[in-house]
PDB file of C-alpha atoms in Angstrom:
ATOM      1  CA  MET A   1     -25.320  35.673 -30.632  1.00  0.00           C
ATOM      2  CA  GLY A   2     -25.104  32.134 -29.458  1.00  0.00           C
ATOM      3  CA  PRO A   3     -21.737  30.569 -28.547  1.00  0.00           C
ATOM      4  CA  GLN A   4     -21.164  28.828 -31.812  1.00  0.00           C
ATOM      5  CA  GLU A   5     -21.489  31.583 -33.792  1.00  0.00           C
ATOM      6  CA  ALA A   6     -19.754  33.693 -31.241  1.00  0.00           C
ATOM      7  CA  ILE A   7     -16.657  31.589 -31.223  1.00  0.00           C
ATOM      8  CA  LYS A   8     -17.150  30.900 -35.477  1.00  0.00           C
ATOM      9  CA  SER A   9     -16.465  35.162 -35.226  1.00  0.00           C
ATOM     10  CA  CYS A  10     -14.096  35.038 -33.475  1.00  0.00           C
ATOM     11  CA  PHE A  11     -11.853  32.929 -35.430  1.00  0.00           C
ATOM     12  CA  GLN A  12     -12.951  34.725 -38.316  1.00  0.00           C
ATOM     13  CA  ASP A  13     -12.375  37.136 -37.928  1.00  0.00           C
ATOM     14  CA  TYR A  14      -9.013  36.620 -36.413  1.00  0.00           C
ATOM     15  CA  PHE A  15      -7.084  39.560 -37.123  1.00  0.00           C
ATOM     16  CA  LYS A  16     -10.284  41.523 -37.425  1.00  0.00           C
ATOM     17  CA  PHE A  17      -9.423  44.789 -35.019  1.00  0.00           C
ATOM     18  CA  SER A  18     -11.359  47.174 -37.056  1.00  0.00           C
ATOM     19  CA  GLY A  19     -15.467  46.962 -36.550  1.00  0.00           C
ATOM     20  CA  ARG A  20     -17.219  46.574 -33.711  1.00  0.00           C
ATOM     21  CA  ALA A  21     -18.268  43.488 -31.475  1.00  0.00           C
ATOM     22  CA  ARG A  22     -22.290  42.883 -28.930  1.00  0.00           C
ATOM     23  CA  ARG A  23     -21.631  41.693 -25.665  1.00  0.00           C
ATOM     24  CA  PRO A  24     -22.701  38.679 -26.580  1.00  0.00           C
ATOM     25  CA  GLU A  25     -19.834  37.453 -29.312  1.00  0.00           C
ATOM     26  CA  PHE A  26     -17.275  38.232 -26.590  1.00  0.00           C
ATOM     27  CA  TRP A  27     -18.573  37.112 -23.745  1.00  0.00           C
ATOM     28  CA  TRP A  28     -19.281  33.865 -25.905  1.00  0.00           C
ATOM     29  CA  PHE A  29     -15.378  34.133 -26.439  1.00  0.00           C
ATOM     30  CA  THR A  30     -13.316  35.137 -22.927  1.00  0.00           C
ATOM     31  CA  LEU A  31     -15.401  32.175 -21.475  1.00  0.00           C
ATOM     32  CA  PHE A  32     -14.622  29.596 -24.420  1.00  0.00           C
ATOM     33  CA  THR A  33     -11.179  30.540 -23.935  1.00  0.00           C
ATOM     34  CA  THR A  34     -10.911  30.587 -20.267  1.00  0.00           C
ATOM     35  CA  LEU A  35     -12.911  26.948 -19.836  1.00  0.00           C
ATOM     36  CA  GLY A  36     -10.884  26.289 -22.321  1.00  0.00           C
ATOM     37  CA  TRP A  37      -7.827  26.982 -20.605  1.00  0.00           C
ATOM     38  CA  LEU A  38      -8.206  25.845 -17.359  1.00  0.00           C
ATOM     39  CA  PHE A  39      -9.597  21.987 -18.580  1.00  0.00           C
ATOM     40  CA  LEU A  40      -6.366  21.581 -20.843  1.00  0.00           C
ATOM     41  CA  ASP A  41      -3.903  23.474 -18.125  1.00  0.00           C
ATOM     42  CA  GLN A  42      -5.661  20.542 -15.897  1.00  0.00           C
ATOM     43  CA  ILE A  43      -5.150  18.530 -18.587  1.00  0.00           C
ATOM     44  CA  ASP A  44      -0.914  19.025 -18.484  1.00  0.00           C
ATOM     45  CA  ALA A  45      -1.132  19.104 -14.901  1.00  0.00           C
ATOM     46  CA  LEU A  46      -2.577  15.847 -15.545  1.00  0.00           C
ATOM     47  CA  VAL A  47       0.314  14.489 -18.598  1.00  0.00           C
ATOM     48  CA  TRP A  48       3.347  16.450 -17.152  1.00  0.00           C
ATOM     49  CA  GLY A  49       2.914  17.220 -13.934  1.00  0.00           C
ATOM     50  CA  GLU A  50       3.639  20.434 -12.190  1.00  0.00           C
ATOM     51  CA  GLU A  51       6.908  21.192 -13.465  1.00  0.00           C
ATOM     52  CA  MET A  52       5.262  21.656 -17.024  1.00  0.00           C
ATOM     53  CA  LEU A  53       5.476  25.442 -18.920  1.00  0.00           C
ATOM     54  CA  VAL A  54       3.520  25.261 -21.873  1.00  0.00           C
ATOM     55  CA  GLY A  55       1.527  22.214 -22.719  1.00  0.00           C
ATOM     56  CA  PHE A  56      -1.465  21.786 -24.167  1.00  0.00           C
ATOM     57  CA  GLY A  57      -2.764  24.970 -22.124  1.00  0.00           C
ATOM     58  CA  GLY A  58      -0.440  27.280 -23.322  1.00  0.00           C
ATOM     59  CA  LEU A  59      -1.329  26.268 -27.297  1.00  0.00           C
ATOM     60  CA  PHE A  60      -4.395  27.198 -26.780  1.00  0.00           C
ATOM     61  CA  THR A  61      -3.228  30.524 -24.733  1.00  0.00           C
ATOM     62  CA  LEU A  62      -1.227  31.144 -28.309  1.00  0.00           C
ATOM     63  CA  LEU A  63      -3.487  30.118 -30.182  1.00  0.00           C
ATOM     64  CA  THR A  64      -6.526  32.106 -29.125  1.00  0.00           C
ATOM     65  CA  PHE A  65      -4.811  35.269 -27.701  1.00  0.00           C
ATOM     66  CA  VAL A  66      -4.878  36.810 -31.289  1.00  0.00           C
ATOM     67  CA  PRO A  67      -8.962  37.136 -31.947  1.00  0.00           C
ATOM     68  CA  HIS A  68      -9.008  37.344 -27.663  1.00  0.00           C
ATOM     69  CA  LEU A  69      -7.081  40.456 -28.055  1.00  0.00           C
ATOM     70  CA  ALA A  70      -9.302  41.533 -31.333  1.00  0.00           C
ATOM     71  CA  VAL A  71     -12.381  40.793 -30.171  1.00  0.00           C
ATOM     72  CA  ILE A  72     -11.411  42.228 -27.142  1.00  0.00           C
ATOM     73  CA  TRP A  73     -10.656  46.282 -29.507  1.00  0.00           C
ATOM     74  CA  ARG A  74     -13.557  45.436 -31.075  1.00  0.00           C
ATOM     75  CA  ARG A  75     -15.698  45.443 -28.538  1.00  0.00           C
ATOM     76  CA  LEU A  76     -14.074  48.467 -27.147  1.00  0.00           C
ATOM     77  CA  HIS A  77     -14.858  50.215 -30.243  1.00  0.00           C
ATOM     78  CA  ASP A  78     -18.736  49.119 -29.576  1.00  0.00           C
ATOM     79  CA  VAL A  79     -18.895  51.568 -26.398  1.00  0.00           C
ATOM     80  CA  GLY A  80     -16.801  54.391 -28.421  1.00  0.00           C
ATOM     81  CA  ARG A  81     -13.168  54.083 -26.725  1.00  0.00           C
ATOM     82  CA  PRO A  82     -10.252  53.251 -28.398  1.00  0.00           C
ATOM     83  CA  GLY A  83      -8.833  49.986 -29.321  1.00  0.00           C
ATOM     84  CA  TRP A  84      -5.479  50.625 -27.542  1.00  0.00           C
ATOM     85  CA  LEU A  85      -7.109  50.205 -24.181  1.00  0.00           C
ATOM     86  CA  ALA A  86      -6.992  46.154 -24.907  1.00  0.00           C
ATOM     87  CA  VAL A  87      -2.824  46.673 -24.821  1.00  0.00           C
ATOM     88  CA  ILE A  88      -3.498  49.298 -21.398  1.00  0.00           C
ATOM     89  CA  LEU A  89      -5.222  46.377 -20.007  1.00  0.00           C
ATOM     90  CA  PHE A  90      -3.557  43.727 -21.046  1.00  0.00           C
ATOM     91  CA  LEU A  91      -0.563  45.385 -19.432  1.00  0.00           C
ATOM     92  CA  ALA A  92      -1.995  45.876 -16.743  1.00  0.00           C
ATOM     93  CA  GLN A  93      -2.880  42.043 -15.838  1.00  0.00           C
ATOM     94  CA  MET A  94       0.133  40.676 -16.364  1.00  0.00           C
ATOM     95  CA  LEU A  95       1.841  43.861 -13.581  1.00  0.00           C
ATOM     96  CA  LEU A  96      -1.122  42.756 -11.556  1.00  0.00           C
ATOM     97  CA  PHE A  97       1.013  38.402 -12.091  1.00  0.00           C
ATOM     98  CA  PHE A  98       3.203  40.381 -11.541  1.00  0.00           C
ATOM     99  CA  MET A  99       2.993  41.843  -8.683  1.00  0.00           C
ATOM    100  CA  ILE A 100       1.084  39.141  -6.928  1.00  0.00           C
ATOM    101  CA  SER A 101       4.202  36.722  -7.808  1.00  0.00           C
ATOM    102  CA  LEU A 102       6.275  39.250  -5.905  1.00  0.00           C
ATOM    103  CA  THR A 103       3.639  39.208  -2.782  1.00  0.00           C
ATOM    104  CA  LEU A 104       3.184  36.025  -2.369  1.00  0.00           C
ATOM    105  CA  ALA A 105       7.628  35.383  -2.945  1.00  0.00           C
ATOM    106  CA  SER A 106       7.654  37.918  -0.163  1.00  0.00           C
ATOM    107  CA  THR A 107       5.162  36.674   2.263  1.00  0.00           C
ATOM    108  CA  ALA A 108       6.348  33.196   2.408  1.00  0.00           C
ATOM    109  CA  GLY A 109       8.621  33.497   5.200  1.00  0.00           C
ATOM    110  CA  GLY A 110       6.669  34.568   6.931  1.00  0.00           C
ATOM    111  CA  GLY A 111       6.742  37.889   6.852  1.00  0.00           C
ATOM    112  CA  GLY A 112       4.361  40.195   5.423  1.00  0.00           C
ATOM    113  CA  PRO A 113       2.514  41.341   1.619  1.00  0.00           C
ATOM    114  CA  PRO A 114       4.280  45.138   1.567  1.00  0.00           C
ATOM    115  CA  VAL A 115       1.928  48.564   1.378  1.00  0.00           C
ATOM    116  CA  VAL A 116       3.784  49.277  -2.119  1.00  0.00           C
ATOM    117  CA  PHE A 117       2.425  45.706  -3.226  1.00  0.00           C
ATOM    118  CA  SER A 118      -0.263  46.438  -1.654  1.00  0.00           C
ATOM    119  CA  LEU A 119      -1.041  49.576  -3.167  1.00  0.00           C
ATOM    120  CA  THR A 120      -0.606  48.110  -6.349  1.00  0.00           C
ATOM    121  CA  MET A 121      -2.361  45.274  -6.566  1.00  0.00           C
ATOM    122  CA  LEU A 122      -5.488  47.198  -5.471  1.00  0.00           C
ATOM    123  CA  GLY A 123      -4.419  50.340  -7.882  1.00  0.00           C
ATOM    124  CA  LEU A 124      -4.588  47.906 -10.199  1.00  0.00           C
ATOM    125  CA  ALA A 125      -7.529  45.978  -9.193  1.00  0.00           C
ATOM    126  CA  GLY A 126      -9.067  48.418  -9.602  1.00  0.00           C
ATOM    127  CA  VAL A 127      -8.930  49.588 -13.362  1.00  0.00           C
ATOM    128  CA  MET A 128      -9.788  45.975 -14.031  1.00  0.00           C
ATOM    129  CA  VAL A 129     -12.657  46.523 -12.542  1.00  0.00           C
ATOM    130  CA  LEU A 130     -13.035  49.606 -14.856  1.00  0.00           C
ATOM    131  CA  VAL A 131     -12.677  47.632 -17.981  1.00  0.00           C
ATOM    132  CA  PHE A 132     -14.317  44.808 -16.901  1.00  0.00           C
ATOM    133  CA  VAL A 133     -17.490  47.607 -16.237  1.00  0.00           C
ATOM    134  CA  LEU A 134     -16.979  48.998 -20.275  1.00  0.00           C
ATOM    135  CA  PHE A 135     -16.694  44.937 -20.993  1.00  0.00           C
ATOM    136  CA  ALA A 136     -20.511  44.853 -19.774  1.00  0.00           C
ATOM    137  CA  MET A 137     -21.745  48.716 -21.364  1.00  0.00           C
ATOM    138  CA  PRO A 138     -24.058  47.698 -23.783  1.00  0.00           C
ATOM    139  CA  SER A 139     -23.661  48.700 -27.033  1.00  0.00           C
ATOM    140  CA  GLN A 140     -23.445  52.356 -28.498  1.00  0.00           C
ATOM    141  CA  PRO A 141     -26.555  52.682 -31.290  1.00  0.00           C
ATOM    142  CA  GLY A 142     -25.699  53.762 -34.168  1.00  0.00           C
ATOM    143  CA  ASP A 143     -22.955  54.378 -36.518  1.00  0.00           C
ATOM    144  CA  ASN A 144     -20.056  55.119 -34.332  1.00  0.00           C
ATOM    145  CA  ARG A 145     -16.373  57.077 -35.917  1.00  0.00           C
ATOM    146  CA  TYR A 146     -15.139  53.235 -35.206  1.00  0.00           C
ATOM    147  CA  GLY A 147     -18.450  52.218 -37.498  1.00  0.00           C
ATOM    148  CA  PRO A 148     -21.403  50.864 -38.462  1.00  0.00           C
ATOM    149  CA  GLU A 149     -23.921  49.582 -35.298  1.00  0.00           C
ATOM    150  CA  PRO A 150     -23.236  45.257 -35.783  1.00  0.00           C
ATOM    151  CA  PRO A 151     -27.183  43.663 -36.800  1.00  0.00           C
ATOM    152  CA  ALA A 152     -28.688  42.650 -33.706  1.00  0.00           C
ATOM    153  CA  GLY A 153     -27.880  38.926 -33.529  1.00  0.00           C
ATOM    154  CA  SER A 154     -23.948  39.673 -33.746  1.00  0.00           C
TER     155      SER A 154
END
């Protein structure tokens, strides 16, 4: 599956949380959403300045959030894991960004980062690496409890 087919497939399966998604579908759509957000965020900064909270990048993120969550869900199914692990990944990312913000705010006064924040960030980064490994795993061959194996070209 190439990039165009992956992006088209993810938008066609906007609300599909059942079944399975192979690695190419997941990785091409992840690359598309990441590059799209980065590009549009830069456009926002040029047009409205750094103070813009939700511009083109924010709108793009809102429009691609559900299909991205759905392809993550199906990708986890493809490796034989429950899709609800996607929620844990999302919460871990939000907590990681929150902890980073708190650490940066606490170090602005010249003090070092609190040990609790550093350990929390390290633990959450470890969880994210573990989930990344899940996304990189090959598909389970044959049918699994989440559905039949997707065709090789998908």
